[in-house]
Coordinates of C-alpha atoms in Angstrom, one line a residue:
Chain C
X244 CA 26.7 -212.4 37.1
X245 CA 29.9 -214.6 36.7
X246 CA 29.3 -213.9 32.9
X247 CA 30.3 -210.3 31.4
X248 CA 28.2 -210.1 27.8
X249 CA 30.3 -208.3 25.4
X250 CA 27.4 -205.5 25.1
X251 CA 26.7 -205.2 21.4
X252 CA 27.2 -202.4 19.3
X253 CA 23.9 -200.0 19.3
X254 CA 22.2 -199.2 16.7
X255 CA 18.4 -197.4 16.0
X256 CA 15.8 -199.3 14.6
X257 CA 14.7 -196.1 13.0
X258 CA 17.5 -194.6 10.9
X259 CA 19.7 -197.8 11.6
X260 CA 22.5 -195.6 12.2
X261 CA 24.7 -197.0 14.8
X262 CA 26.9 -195.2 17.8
X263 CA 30.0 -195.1 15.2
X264 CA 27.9 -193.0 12.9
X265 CA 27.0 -190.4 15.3
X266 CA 28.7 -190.1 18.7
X267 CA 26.8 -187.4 20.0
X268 CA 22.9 -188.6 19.8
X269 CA 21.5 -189.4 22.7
X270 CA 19.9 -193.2 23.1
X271 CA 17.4 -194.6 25.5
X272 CA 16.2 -198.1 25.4
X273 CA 12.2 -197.3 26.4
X274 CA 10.9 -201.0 26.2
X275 CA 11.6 -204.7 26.9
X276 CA 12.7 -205.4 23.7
X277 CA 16.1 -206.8 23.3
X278 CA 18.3 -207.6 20.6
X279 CA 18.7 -205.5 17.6
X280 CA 15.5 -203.3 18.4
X281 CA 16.4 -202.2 22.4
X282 CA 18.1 -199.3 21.1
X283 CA 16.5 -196.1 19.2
X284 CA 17.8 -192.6 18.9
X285 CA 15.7 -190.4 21.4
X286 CA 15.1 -187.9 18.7
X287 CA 13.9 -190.8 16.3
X288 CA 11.4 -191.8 19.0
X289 CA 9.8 -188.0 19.5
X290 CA 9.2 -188.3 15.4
X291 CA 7.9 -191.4 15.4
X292 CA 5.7 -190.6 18.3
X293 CA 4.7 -187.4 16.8
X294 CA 3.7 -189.6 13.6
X295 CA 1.7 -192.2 15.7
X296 CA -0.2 -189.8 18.2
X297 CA -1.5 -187.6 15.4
X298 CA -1.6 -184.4 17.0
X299 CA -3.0 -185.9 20.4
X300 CA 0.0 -185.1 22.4
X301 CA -1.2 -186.6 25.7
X302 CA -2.5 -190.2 24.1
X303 CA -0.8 -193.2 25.6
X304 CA 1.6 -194.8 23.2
X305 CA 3.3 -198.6 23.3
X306 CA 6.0 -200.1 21.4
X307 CA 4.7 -202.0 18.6
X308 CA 6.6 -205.3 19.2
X309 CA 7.0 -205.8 23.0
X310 CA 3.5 -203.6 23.8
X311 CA 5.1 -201.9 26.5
X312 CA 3.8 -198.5 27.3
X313 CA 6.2 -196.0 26.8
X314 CA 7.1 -193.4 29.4
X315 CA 7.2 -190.0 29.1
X316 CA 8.0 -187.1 31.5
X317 CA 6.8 -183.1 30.7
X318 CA 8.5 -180.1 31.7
X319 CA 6.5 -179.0 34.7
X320 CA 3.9 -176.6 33.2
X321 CA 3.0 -173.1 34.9
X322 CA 0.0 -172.3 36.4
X323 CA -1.1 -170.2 33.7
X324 CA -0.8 -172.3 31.0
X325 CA -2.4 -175.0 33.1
X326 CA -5.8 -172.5 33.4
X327 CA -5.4 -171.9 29.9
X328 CA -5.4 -175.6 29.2
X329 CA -8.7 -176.3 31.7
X330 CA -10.2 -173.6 29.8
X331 CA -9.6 -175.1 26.4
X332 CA -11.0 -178.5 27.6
X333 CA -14.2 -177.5 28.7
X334 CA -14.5 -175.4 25.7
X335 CA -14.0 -178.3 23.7
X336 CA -16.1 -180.2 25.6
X337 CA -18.9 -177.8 25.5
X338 CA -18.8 -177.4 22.2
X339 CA -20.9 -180.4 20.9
X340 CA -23.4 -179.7 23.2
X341 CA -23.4 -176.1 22.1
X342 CA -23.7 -177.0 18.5
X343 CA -26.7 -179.5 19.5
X344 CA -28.0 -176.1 20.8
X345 CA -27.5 -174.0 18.1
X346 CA -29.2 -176.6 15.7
X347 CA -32.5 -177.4 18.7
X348 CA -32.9 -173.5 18.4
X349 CA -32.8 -173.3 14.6
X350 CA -35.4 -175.9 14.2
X351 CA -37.5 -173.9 17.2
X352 CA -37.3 -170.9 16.1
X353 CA -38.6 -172.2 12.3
X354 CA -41.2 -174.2 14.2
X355 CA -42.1 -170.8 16.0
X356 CA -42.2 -168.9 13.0
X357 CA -44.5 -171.4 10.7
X358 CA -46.6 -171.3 13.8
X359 CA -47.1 -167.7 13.8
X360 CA -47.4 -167.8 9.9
X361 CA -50.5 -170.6 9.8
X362 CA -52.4 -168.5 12.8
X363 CA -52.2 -165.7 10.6
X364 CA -53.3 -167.8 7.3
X365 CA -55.8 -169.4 8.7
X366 CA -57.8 -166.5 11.1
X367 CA -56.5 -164.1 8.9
X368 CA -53.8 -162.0 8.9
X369 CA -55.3 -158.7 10.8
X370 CA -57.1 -160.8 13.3
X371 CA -54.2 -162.8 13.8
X372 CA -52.0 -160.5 14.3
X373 CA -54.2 -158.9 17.0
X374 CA -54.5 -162.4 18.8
X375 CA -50.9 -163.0 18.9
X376 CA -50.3 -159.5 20.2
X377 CA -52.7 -159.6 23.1
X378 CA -51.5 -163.6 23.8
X379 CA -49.1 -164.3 26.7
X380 CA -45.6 -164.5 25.3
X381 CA -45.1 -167.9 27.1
X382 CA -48.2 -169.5 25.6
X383 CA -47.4 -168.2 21.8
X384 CA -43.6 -169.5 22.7
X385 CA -45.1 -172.9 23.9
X386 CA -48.2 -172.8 21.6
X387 CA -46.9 -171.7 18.5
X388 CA -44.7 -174.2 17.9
X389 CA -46.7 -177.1 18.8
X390 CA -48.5 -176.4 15.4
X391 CA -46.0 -177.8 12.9
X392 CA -45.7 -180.5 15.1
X393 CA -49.6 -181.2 15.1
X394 CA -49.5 -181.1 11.8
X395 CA -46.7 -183.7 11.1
X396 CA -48.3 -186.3 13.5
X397 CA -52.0 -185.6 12.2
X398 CA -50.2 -186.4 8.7
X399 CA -49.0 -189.7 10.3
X400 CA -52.5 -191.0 10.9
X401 CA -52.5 -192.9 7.8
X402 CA -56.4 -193.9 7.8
X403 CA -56.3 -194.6 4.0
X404 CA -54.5 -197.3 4.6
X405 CA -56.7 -198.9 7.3
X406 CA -59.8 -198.2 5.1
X407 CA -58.2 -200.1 1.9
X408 CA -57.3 -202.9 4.6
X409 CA -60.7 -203.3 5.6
X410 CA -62.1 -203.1 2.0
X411 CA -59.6 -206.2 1.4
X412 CA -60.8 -208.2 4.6
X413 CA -64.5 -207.7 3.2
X414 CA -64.1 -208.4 -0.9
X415 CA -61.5 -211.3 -0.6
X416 CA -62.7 -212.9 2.7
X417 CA -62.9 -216.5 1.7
X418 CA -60.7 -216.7 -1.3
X419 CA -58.2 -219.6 -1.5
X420 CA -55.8 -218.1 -4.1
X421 CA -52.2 -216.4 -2.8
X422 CA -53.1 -212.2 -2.2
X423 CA -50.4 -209.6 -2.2
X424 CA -49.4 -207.2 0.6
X425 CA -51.4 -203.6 -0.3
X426 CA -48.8 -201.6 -1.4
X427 CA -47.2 -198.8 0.5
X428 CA -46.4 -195.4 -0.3
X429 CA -44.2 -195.1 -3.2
X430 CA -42.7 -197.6 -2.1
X431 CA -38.8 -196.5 -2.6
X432 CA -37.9 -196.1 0.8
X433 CA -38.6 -194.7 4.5
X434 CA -36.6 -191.6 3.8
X435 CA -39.2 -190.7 0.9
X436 CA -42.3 -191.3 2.8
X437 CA -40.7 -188.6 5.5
X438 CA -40.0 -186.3 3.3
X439 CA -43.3 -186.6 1.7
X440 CA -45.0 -186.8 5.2
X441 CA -43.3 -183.6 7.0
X442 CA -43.6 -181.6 3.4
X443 CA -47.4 -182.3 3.3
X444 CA -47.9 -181.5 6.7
X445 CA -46.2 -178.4 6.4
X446 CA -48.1 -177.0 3.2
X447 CA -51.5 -178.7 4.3
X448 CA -52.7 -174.8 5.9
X449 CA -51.7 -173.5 2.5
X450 CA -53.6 -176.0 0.6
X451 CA -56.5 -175.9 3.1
X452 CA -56.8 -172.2 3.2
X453 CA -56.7 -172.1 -0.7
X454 CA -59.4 -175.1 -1.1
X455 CA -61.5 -173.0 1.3
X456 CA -61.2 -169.9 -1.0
X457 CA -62.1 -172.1 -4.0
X458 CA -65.1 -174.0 -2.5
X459 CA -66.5 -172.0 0.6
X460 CA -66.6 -168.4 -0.8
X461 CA -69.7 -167.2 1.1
X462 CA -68.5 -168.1 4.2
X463 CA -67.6 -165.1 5.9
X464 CA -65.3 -166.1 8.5
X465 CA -61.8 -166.7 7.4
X466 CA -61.3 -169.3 10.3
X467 CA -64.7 -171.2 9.5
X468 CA -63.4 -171.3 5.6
X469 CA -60.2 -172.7 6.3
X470 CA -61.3 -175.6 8.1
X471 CA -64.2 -176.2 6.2
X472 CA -61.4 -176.4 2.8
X473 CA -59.0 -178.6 5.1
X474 CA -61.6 -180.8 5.6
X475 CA -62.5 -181.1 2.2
X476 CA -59.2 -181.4 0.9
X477 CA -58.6 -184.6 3.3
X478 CA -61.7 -186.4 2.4
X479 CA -61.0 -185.7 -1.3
X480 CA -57.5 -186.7 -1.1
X481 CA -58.5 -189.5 1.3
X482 CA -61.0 -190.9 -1.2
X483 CA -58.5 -190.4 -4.3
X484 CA -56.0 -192.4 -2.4
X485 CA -57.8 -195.0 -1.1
X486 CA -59.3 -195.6 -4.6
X487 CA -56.1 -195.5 -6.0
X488 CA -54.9 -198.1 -3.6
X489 CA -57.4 -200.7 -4.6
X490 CA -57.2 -200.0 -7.7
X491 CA -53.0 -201.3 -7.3
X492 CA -54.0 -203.5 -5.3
X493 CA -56.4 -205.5 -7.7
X494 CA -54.0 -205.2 -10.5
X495 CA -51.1 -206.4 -8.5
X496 CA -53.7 -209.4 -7.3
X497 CA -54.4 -209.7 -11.0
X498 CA -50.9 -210.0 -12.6
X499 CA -50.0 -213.2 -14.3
X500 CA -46.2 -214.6 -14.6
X501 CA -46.0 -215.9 -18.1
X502 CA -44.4 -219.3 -19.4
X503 CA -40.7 -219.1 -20.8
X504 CA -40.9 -219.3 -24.6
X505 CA -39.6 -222.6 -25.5
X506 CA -37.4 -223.0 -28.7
X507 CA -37.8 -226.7 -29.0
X508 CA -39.8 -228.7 -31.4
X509 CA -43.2 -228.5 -28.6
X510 CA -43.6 -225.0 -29.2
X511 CA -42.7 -224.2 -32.8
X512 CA -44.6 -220.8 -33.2
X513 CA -43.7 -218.9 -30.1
X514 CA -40.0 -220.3 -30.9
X515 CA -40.4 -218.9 -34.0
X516 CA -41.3 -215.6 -32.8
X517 CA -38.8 -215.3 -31.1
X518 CA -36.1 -216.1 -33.4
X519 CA -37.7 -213.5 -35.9
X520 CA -37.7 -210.7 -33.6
X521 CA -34.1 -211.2 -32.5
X522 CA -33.1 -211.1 -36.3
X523 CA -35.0 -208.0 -36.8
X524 CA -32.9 -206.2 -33.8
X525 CA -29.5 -207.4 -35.4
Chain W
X32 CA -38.5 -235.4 -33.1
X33 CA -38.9 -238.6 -33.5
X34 CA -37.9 -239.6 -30.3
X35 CA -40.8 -238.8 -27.8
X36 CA -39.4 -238.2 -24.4
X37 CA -41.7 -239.3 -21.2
X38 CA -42.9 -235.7 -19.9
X39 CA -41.5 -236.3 -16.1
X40 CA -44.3 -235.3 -13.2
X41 CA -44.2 -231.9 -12.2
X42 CA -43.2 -230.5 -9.3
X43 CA -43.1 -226.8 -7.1
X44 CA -39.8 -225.9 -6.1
X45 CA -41.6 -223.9 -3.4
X46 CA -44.0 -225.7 -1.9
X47 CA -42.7 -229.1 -3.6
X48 CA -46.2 -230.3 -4.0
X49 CA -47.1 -231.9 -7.5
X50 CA -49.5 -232.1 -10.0
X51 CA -51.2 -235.1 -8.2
X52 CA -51.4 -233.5 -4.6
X53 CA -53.5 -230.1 -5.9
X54 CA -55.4 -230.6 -9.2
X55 CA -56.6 -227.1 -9.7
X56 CA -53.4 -225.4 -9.3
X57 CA -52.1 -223.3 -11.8
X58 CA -48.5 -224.2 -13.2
X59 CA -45.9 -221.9 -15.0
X60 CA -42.2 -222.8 -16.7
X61 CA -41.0 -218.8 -15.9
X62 CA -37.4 -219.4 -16.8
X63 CA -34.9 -221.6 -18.9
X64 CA -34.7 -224.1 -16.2
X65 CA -35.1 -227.5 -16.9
X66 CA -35.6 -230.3 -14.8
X67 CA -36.6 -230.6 -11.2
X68 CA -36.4 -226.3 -11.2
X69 CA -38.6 -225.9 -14.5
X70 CA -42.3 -226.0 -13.0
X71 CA -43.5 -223.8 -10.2
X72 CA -47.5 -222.9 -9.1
X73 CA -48.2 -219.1 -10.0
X74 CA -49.6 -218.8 -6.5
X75 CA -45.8 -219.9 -5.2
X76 CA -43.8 -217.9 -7.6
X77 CA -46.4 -214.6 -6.7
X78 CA -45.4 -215.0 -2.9
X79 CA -42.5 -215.2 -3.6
X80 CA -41.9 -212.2 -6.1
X81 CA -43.4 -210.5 -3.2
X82 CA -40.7 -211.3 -1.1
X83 CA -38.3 -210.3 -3.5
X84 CA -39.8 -207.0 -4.4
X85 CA -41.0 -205.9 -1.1
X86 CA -43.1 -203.3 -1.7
X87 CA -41.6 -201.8 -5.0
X88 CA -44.0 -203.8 -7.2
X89 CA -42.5 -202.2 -10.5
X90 CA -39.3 -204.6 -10.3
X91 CA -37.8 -206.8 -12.4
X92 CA -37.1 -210.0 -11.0
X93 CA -35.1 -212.7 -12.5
X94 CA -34.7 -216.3 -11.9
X95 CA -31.8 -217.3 -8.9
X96 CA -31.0 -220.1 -10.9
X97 CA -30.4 -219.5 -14.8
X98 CA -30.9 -215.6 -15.0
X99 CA -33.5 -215.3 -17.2
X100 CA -35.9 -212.1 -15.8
X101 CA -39.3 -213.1 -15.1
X102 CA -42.2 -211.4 -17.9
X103 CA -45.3 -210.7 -16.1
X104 CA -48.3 -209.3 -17.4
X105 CA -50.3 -206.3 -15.4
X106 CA -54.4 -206.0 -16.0
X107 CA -54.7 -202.6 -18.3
X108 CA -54.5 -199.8 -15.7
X109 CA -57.7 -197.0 -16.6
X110 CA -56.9 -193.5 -17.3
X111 CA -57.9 -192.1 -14.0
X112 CA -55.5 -194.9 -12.2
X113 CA -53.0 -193.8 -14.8
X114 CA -53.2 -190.1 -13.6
X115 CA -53.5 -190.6 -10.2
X116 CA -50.2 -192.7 -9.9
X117 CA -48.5 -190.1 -12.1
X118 CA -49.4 -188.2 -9.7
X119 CA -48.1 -189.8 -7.1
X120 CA -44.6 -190.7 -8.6
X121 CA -44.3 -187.1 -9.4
X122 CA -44.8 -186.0 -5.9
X123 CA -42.1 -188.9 -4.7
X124 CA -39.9 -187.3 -6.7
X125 CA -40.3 -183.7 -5.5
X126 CA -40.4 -184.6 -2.4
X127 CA -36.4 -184.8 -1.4
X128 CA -36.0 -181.5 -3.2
X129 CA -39.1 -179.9 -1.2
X130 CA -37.2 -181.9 2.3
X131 CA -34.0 -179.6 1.3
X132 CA -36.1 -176.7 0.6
X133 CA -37.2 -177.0 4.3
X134 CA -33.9 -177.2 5.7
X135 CA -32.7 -174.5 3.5
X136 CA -35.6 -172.6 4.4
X137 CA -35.3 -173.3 8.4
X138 CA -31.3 -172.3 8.9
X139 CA -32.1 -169.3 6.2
X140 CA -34.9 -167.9 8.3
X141 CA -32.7 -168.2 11.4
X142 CA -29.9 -166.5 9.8
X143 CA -32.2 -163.9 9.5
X144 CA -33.5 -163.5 12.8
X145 CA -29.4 -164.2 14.1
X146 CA -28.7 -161.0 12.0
X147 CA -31.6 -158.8 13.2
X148 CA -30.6 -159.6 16.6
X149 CA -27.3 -159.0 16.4
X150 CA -27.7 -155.8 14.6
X151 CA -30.1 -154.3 17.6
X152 CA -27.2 -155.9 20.1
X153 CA -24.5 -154.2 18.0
X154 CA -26.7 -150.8 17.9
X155 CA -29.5 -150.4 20.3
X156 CA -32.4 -151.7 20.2
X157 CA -34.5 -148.7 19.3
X158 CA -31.9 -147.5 16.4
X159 CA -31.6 -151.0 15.3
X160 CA -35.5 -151.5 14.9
X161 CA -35.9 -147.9 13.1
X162 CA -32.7 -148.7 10.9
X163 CA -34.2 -152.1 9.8
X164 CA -38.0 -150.6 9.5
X165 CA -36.6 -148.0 7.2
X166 CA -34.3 -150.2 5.2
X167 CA -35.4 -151.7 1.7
X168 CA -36.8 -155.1 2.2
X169 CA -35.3 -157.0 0.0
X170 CA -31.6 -155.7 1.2
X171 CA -32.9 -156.8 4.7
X172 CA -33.4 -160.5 3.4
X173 CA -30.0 -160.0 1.3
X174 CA -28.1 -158.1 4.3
X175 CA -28.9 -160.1 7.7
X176 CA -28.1 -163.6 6.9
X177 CA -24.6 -163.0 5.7
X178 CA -24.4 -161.3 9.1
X179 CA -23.7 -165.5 10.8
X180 CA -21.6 -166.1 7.4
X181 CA -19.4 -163.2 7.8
X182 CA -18.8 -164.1 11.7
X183 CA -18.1 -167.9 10.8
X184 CA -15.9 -166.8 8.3
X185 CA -14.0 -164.4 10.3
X186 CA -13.4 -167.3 12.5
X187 CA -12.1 -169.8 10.3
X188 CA -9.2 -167.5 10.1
X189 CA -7.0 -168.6 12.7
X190 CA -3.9 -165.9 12.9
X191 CA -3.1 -166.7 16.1
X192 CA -1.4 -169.9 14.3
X193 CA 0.3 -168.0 11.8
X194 CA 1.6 -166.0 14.6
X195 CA 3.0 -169.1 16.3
X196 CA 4.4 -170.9 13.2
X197 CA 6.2 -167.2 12.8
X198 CA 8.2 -167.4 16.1
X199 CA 8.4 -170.9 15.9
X200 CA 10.2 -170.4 12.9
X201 CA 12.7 -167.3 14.3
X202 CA 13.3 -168.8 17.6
X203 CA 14.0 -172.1 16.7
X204 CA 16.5 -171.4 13.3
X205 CA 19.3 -173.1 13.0
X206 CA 18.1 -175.7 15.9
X207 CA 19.4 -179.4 14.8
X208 CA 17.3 -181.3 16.8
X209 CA 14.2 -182.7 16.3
X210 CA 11.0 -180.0 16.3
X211 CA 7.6 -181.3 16.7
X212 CA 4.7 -179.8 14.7
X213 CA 2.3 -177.2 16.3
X214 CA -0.5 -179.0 18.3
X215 CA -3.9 -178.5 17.2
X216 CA -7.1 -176.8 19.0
X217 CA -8.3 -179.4 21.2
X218 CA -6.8 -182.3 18.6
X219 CA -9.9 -184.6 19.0
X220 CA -11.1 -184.4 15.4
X221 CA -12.4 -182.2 13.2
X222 CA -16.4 -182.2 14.0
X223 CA -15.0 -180.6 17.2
X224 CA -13.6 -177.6 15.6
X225 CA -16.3 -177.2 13.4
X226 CA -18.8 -176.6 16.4
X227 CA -16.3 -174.5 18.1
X228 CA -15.9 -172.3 15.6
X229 CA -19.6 -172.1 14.2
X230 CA -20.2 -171.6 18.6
X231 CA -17.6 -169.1 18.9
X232 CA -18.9 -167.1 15.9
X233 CA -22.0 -167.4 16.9
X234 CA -21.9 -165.9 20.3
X235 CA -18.8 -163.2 19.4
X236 CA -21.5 -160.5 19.2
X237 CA -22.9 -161.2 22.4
X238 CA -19.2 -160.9 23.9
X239 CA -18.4 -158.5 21.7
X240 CA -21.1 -156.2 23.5
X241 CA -20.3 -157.5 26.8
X242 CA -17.0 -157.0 27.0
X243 CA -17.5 -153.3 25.5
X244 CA -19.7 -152.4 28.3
X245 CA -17.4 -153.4 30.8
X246 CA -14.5 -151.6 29.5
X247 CA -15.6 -149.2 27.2
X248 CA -18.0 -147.5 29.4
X249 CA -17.7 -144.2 28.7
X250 CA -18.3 -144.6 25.0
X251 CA -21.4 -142.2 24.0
X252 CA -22.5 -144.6 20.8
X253 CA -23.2 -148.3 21.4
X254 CA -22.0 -149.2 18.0
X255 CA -18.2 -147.6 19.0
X256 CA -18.6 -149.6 22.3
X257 CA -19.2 -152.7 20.9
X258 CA -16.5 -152.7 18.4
X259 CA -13.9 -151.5 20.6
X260 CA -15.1 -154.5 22.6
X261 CA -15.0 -157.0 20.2
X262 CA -11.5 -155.5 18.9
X263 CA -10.6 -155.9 22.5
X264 CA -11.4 -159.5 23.1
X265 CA -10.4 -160.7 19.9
X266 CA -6.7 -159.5 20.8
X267 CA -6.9 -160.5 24.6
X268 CA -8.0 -164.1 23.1
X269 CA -5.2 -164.1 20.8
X270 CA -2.5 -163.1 23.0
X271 CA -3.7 -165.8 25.3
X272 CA -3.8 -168.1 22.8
X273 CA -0.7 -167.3 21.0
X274 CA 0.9 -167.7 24.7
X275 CA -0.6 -171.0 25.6
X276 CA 0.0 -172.8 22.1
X277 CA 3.6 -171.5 22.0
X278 CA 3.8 -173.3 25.7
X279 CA 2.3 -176.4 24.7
X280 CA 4.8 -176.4 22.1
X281 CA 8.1 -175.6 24.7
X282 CA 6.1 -178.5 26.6
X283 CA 6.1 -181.1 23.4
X284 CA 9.7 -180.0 22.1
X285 CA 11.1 -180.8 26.0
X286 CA 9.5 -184.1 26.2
X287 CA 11.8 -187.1 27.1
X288 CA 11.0 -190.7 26.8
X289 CA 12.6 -192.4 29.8
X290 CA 14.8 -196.0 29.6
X291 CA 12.6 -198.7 30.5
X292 CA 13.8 -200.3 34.3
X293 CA 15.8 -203.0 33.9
X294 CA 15.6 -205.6 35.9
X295 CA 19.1 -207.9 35.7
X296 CA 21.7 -207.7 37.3
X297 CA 22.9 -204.4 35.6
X298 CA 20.7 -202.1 37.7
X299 CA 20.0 -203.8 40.7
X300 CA 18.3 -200.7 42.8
X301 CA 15.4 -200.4 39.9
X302 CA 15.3 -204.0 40.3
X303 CA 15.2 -204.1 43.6
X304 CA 12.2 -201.5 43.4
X305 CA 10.1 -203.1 41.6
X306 CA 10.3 -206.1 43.3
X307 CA 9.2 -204.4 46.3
X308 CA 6.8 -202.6 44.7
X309 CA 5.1 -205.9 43.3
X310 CA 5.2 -208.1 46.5
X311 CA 3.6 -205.2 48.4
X312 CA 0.9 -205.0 46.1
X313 CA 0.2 -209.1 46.8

């Protein structure tokens, strides 16, 4: 207290000009930081908060090298603007939830549709029609829907699989030697076997209602022929596949790793091939 | 050649068994590894391809050690195995495309209905449903879903900022000090604006209609009444808005960042308040 400091001459840390250079800027010293970086033009500050707050004019802002949290007063708003401003952040908050909305009510209303579409494919599209007409509005609006979704998880049962697993339990029971895994679908991914899975649920009606045509002409309902071809289609498909999948499956058990051709004197000939087909590439 | 070397014992760099401990076992020398890597069971080296390949049984696998890729022979694959598993590439290849046809298909097919709905809002029902009845078809599929594009696209343009950078720009010429830039709608990112303005598109018709009934009252045609409306609540929005961000920016311009209290003998009061402040809180 005894001790006056000479107070040094200020000078911002931002355009490190100093109170010589402009007499009239106005200075505030927001943090604990002493020394040559206590002092920073006010107007310097607003920039660089503008830079650092990014548009979020309300986000909390510290001073890089001391941490301290800057403080910063507001004009007092009006009532009017402060209505405004509730409005604007419920709107904003609404607004992802809308959007999920938007989006649940697309995929419904698809779902709804396709639903309405396979009644008609597959009782026909007069008698459907007439069905849907004379159905309660909630059940076709519950009902209708539930169809594609029916036929995605009936697409999920993958029974192939379990049939080819069995088939393997039964021919190799006993044997000593190392047996692959049965290989999976494709086998490039699990957004491929969705795609593949919700694409042939979703044309399976199609295919089944054609099939029918094909193989149960003399049936004379349209209903009765539909799921007699759907039927047929899955146990053709379903025997097809699980051939198919033994049939990988015993040349993958089958497949042989073959010896590195050696170039030394033990080996002369395979050497020797070698060396003659690498000068026929040059 | 005329020195023989002593061929040493082999060994499995998997399961480190050699040739004494399993007879039977098949060996292989996949790779140009010599030494205590050279010699490997088949059974070991097909597990562990496995592991490597999970699943994708077509890969080419190479040695960790020296490089060299691994040449394995497949039993010959019959014709109807040939077929079936081009088949089944060709169909994991479609499939992603077929995935994006169904998305396509779904937000198409709701643009659709969107447009049909709003075009019975923005009409009447009755002259909506004759208008679309009598309408060529294919102009109908063209016609409604741009009906959701247009709307989004009307607002994307945001005029009410032009308006604002305008009398930004007269009222604060010649101004020396520091301006900060015109906040943002909301300014929490852009996936925020995005469903705000696909919402607010969205639902304008439905205002639009609302607000025309409610003001417009007397209006004979519904089509009148609901553009008057919509005219009317897009400039009553505007003016509000144009108001509230040209606030928000008198706010932000009028800020102040405050000196931080000192607490030395300088300014003793502020001090002498916090000191207070912090053995009342003990």
């Amino acid at each position: 207290m005894a001790l006056v400091e000479e107070q040094p001459e200020k000078h911002c840390w931002v355009c490190f000009a100093t109170e010589r250079d402009d007499c009239s800027a106005e200075w505030v010293s927001p943090c604990r930081c002493k020394g040559c970086t206590k002092w920073i033009h006010q107007s310097c500050l607003q920039r660089w908060l503008d830079e650092k707050q990014k548009g979020n004019s309300g986000g909390a802002v510290s001073c890089p090298q001391c941490g301290t949290e800057y403080h910063i007063t507001f004009p007092k708003m009006g009532p009017v603007v402060y209505f405004l401003q509730q409005i604007d952040k419920a709107l904003s908050r609404a607004s992802p939830f809308a959007a999920v909305g938007v989006v649940v009510g697309t995929v419904y209303w698809s779902a709804v549709t396709y639903g309405a579409v396979t009644v008609m494919q597959v009782v026909g599209h007069k008698k459907g029609l007439y069905a849907m007409e004379r159905a309660d509005p909630l059940f076709l609006l519950m009902g209708l829907p539930t169809i594609p979704v029916v036929l995605v998880l009936g697409k999920m049962i993958r029974w192939e699989d379990y049939i080819v697993r069995l088939w393997q339990k039964c021919y190799y029971r006993g044997s000593t030697r190392y047996l692959p895994h049965v290989p999976g679908d494709g086998g490039a991914g699990d957004h491929l076997s969705v795609s593949r899975t919700l694409c042939g649920a979703l044309i399976f009606p199609s295919i089944a209602s054609m099939v029918g045509r094909l193989l149960f002409r003399r049936m004379p309902s349209n209903l009765q022929r539909t799921i007699l071809g759907g039927i047929a289609f899955v146990l053709i498909k379903g025997v097809l596949k699980v051939y198919f999948k033994q049939q990988q499956y015993i040349i993958q058990a089958n497949r042989h790793i073959l010896n590195y051709p050696e170039t030394n004197g033990d080996e002369q000939s395979q050497g020797g091939e070698e060396d003659a087909e690498d000068s026929g590439n040059e």
